[in-house]
């Protein structure tokens, strides 16, 4: 059984660009959450998707948007990238219980 | 607003030592608490999850305790090994199913041989 997968593993962008990160949940999971982890910090909750709707959102600007597809996979989009958006972006999936995390996407904004 | 604090931020111990990592949270109305391990630049691996009605959970050399009334949890690691070197994160889920995890900044553990 494949766990949570994320793509790409690493990404380099320049300020002002847009980026899309992808996540495939663990088999049987219908809920996907996204977290941002800056260097030396704990993960910060961005938003959570369930049944293709954003169910909860953390304290992030609307430059951060997402989508969940009928197969429960999800995308995180970030527009107008800032240097401060450089971080490890983690996806977690669940089905009402424990969240299982993917390996993350390392984003570097230059 | 729920806040999670982990002390110490870093810890170095010789192999074989028993150790305790601490986690505190400001709002006792939690749904559950979870301990994770993170290797450098990697994702999170769940170690132990304690429901709000439980006092402790054990897995191998790891034991996690929860005291909701005092807003504290500890992760006890017995007979530490170099392979235990990693960052350990504590996270709480507030008193609603399906809501976000709120993380501490973690404790970075180094076990020397």
XYZ file of C-alpha atoms in Angstrom:
223
model
C 0.000 0.000 0.000
C 1.581 3.255 -1.136
C 1.697 5.961 1.450
C 1.249 9.669 0.833
C 3.201 10.831 -2.201
C 4.168 14.359 -3.196
C 5.656 15.882 -6.308
C 8.013 17.377 -7.122
C 10.576 16.662 -4.385
C 12.454 19.899 -4.959
C 11.636 23.119 -6.779
C 13.405 26.413 -7.405
C 11.419 29.502 -8.403
C 12.013 33.238 -8.549
C 10.071 35.955 -6.796
C 6.735 36.765 -8.407
C 6.352 33.381 -10.067
C 3.590 30.880 -9.403
C 4.011 27.282 -8.258
C 1.823 24.165 -8.068
C 2.581 21.302 -5.701
C 0.824 17.951 -5.846
C -0.213 15.335 -3.322
C -1.691 11.858 -3.613
C -3.246 10.598 -0.386
C -2.874 7.196 1.181
C -5.309 4.653 -0.205
C -8.710 4.945 1.485
C -8.123 8.475 2.774
C -10.513 11.257 1.777
C -9.046 14.256 3.609
C -5.902 16.155 2.626
C -4.173 18.814 4.710
C -1.284 21.057 3.679
C 1.403 22.437 6.004
C 4.315 24.832 5.536
C 7.492 24.192 7.516
C 10.095 26.934 7.526
C 13.638 26.043 8.535
C 13.900 25.401 12.269
C 10.156 25.723 12.822
C 7.282 23.331 13.335
C 4.803 22.810 10.484
C 2.137 25.505 10.141
C -1.337 24.526 8.910
C -2.312 26.065 5.551
C -5.668 24.424 4.757
C -7.584 21.169 4.665
C -9.707 19.685 1.883
C -12.538 17.211 2.249
C -15.011 16.191 -0.452
C -13.408 18.672 -2.843
C -14.149 21.609 -0.545
C -11.839 23.668 1.661
C -12.986 22.692 5.137
C -10.590 24.721 7.261
C -7.950 27.346 6.620
C -5.005 28.539 8.659
C -3.566 32.034 8.815
C -2.202 32.227 5.279
C -2.925 34.881 2.617
C -5.143 34.095 -0.337
C -2.018 33.819 -2.514
C -2.192 30.262 -1.208
C -4.994 28.294 -2.817
C -5.799 24.668 -3.304
C -7.917 22.101 -4.973
C -9.021 18.549 -4.328
C -9.955 16.231 -7.178
C -12.619 13.488 -7.207
C -9.895 10.863 -6.627
C -8.970 12.794 -3.410
C -5.595 13.955 -4.724
C -4.835 17.601 -4.112
C -2.869 20.575 -5.380
C -1.443 23.551 -3.546
C -0.966 26.706 -5.593
C 1.044 29.697 -4.488
C 0.923 32.905 -6.531
C 3.256 35.901 -6.515
C 5.993 34.008 -4.682
C 7.952 35.800 -1.972
C 11.361 34.917 -0.576
C 9.593 34.027 2.675
C 7.640 31.274 0.928
C 10.816 29.180 0.844
C 10.011 26.163 2.991
C 9.228 22.464 3.089
C 5.595 21.932 2.093
C 4.043 18.866 3.671
C 0.870 17.093 2.686
C -1.000 14.850 5.108
C -3.919 12.551 4.449
C -6.448 11.037 6.814
C -9.860 9.454 7.009
C -11.221 10.969 10.193
C -8.294 9.754 12.247
C -4.528 9.889 12.314
C -2.867 12.089 9.708
C -0.151 10.452 7.630
C 2.471 12.743 6.160
C 4.218 12.646 2.821
C 7.938 13.319 2.302
C 7.336 16.950 1.398
C 8.310 19.316 -1.411
C 11.260 21.608 -0.766
C 10.576 25.009 -2.373
C 13.326 27.578 -2.746
C 12.389 31.077 -3.893
C 15.252 33.193 -5.224
C -5.485 30.274 20.822
C -3.732 26.958 21.296
C 0.057 27.164 21.533
C 2.481 24.258 21.803
C 5.943 24.595 23.324
C 8.732 22.043 23.360
C 11.656 22.102 25.734
C 14.563 21.723 25.295
C 15.115 22.930 21.722
C 18.158 20.664 21.423
C 19.582 17.784 23.422
C 22.810 15.787 23.159
C 23.243 12.516 25.020
C 25.627 9.545 24.925
C 24.371 6.233 23.603
C 22.488 4.138 26.125
C 21.102 7.017 28.145
C 17.408 7.288 28.967
C 15.897 10.667 28.149
C 12.707 12.705 28.347
C 11.390 15.255 25.886
C 8.790 17.734 27.046
C 5.754 19.245 25.363
C 3.308 21.745 26.842
C 0.095 23.181 25.447
C -1.961 26.144 26.584
C -5.536 24.870 26.094
C -6.392 21.581 27.781
C -9.406 20.991 25.514
C -7.574 18.746 23.089
C -8.884 15.854 20.993
C -5.557 14.016 20.909
C -1.794 14.552 21.020
C 0.731 13.031 18.680
C 4.506 12.673 18.701
C 6.365 12.682 15.394
C 9.930 12.075 14.294
C 11.509 14.075 11.481
C 14.863 13.288 9.893
C 16.687 16.235 8.271
C 14.853 17.517 5.205
C 12.316 14.701 5.353
C 8.634 14.289 6.136
C 7.105 13.321 9.455
C 6.819 9.832 10.875
C 4.151 9.307 13.513
C 5.544 7.667 16.658
C 2.704 7.671 19.164
C -0.818 9.068 19.343
C -2.570 9.568 22.668
C -6.312 10.161 22.743
C -7.564 12.746 25.232
C -9.052 9.976 27.394
C -5.728 8.118 27.648
C -2.819 8.684 30.012
C -0.025 7.031 28.047
C 0.983 5.009 25.022
C 3.980 2.745 24.514
C 5.773 1.485 21.440
C 9.017 -0.398 21.898
C 11.530 1.860 23.640
C 9.169 4.838 23.457
C 6.607 5.861 26.042
C 4.435 8.964 25.791
C 2.362 10.319 28.645
C -0.406 12.884 28.672
C -1.635 15.091 31.528
C -4.428 17.215 30.083
C -5.134 19.099 33.288
C -1.591 20.463 33.439
C -1.271 20.807 29.662
C 1.782 18.554 29.431
C 3.067 15.531 27.594
C 6.396 13.758 27.800
C 8.140 11.397 25.412
C 10.432 8.961 27.195
C 13.107 7.219 25.121
C 14.828 4.278 26.801
C 18.366 3.142 26.036
C 18.967 5.741 23.333
C 20.817 4.784 20.135
C 22.579 6.872 17.454
C 19.720 6.000 15.104
C 17.374 7.927 17.402
C 19.075 11.165 16.331
C 16.352 13.310 14.729
C 13.948 16.135 15.489
C 10.952 15.161 17.605
C 7.758 17.147 17.157
C 4.701 17.261 19.367
C 1.312 18.169 17.873
C -2.170 18.584 19.288
C -5.536 18.390 17.621
C -8.190 20.660 19.095
C -11.448 19.315 20.403
C -13.026 18.694 16.987
C -12.464 15.820 14.603
C -10.916 16.729 11.276
C -9.244 19.941 12.361
C -5.650 20.948 11.960
C -2.684 19.759 13.957
C -0.909 22.471 15.946
C 2.806 21.777 16.238
C 5.591 22.772 18.548
C 8.974 23.758 17.102
C 10.493 20.441 18.029
C 13.423 19.104 20.002
C 16.521 18.129 18.023
C 18.124 15.060 19.580
C 21.696 13.946 18.967
C 22.836 10.588 20.343
C 26.569 9.991 20.188
C 28.203 6.567 20.067
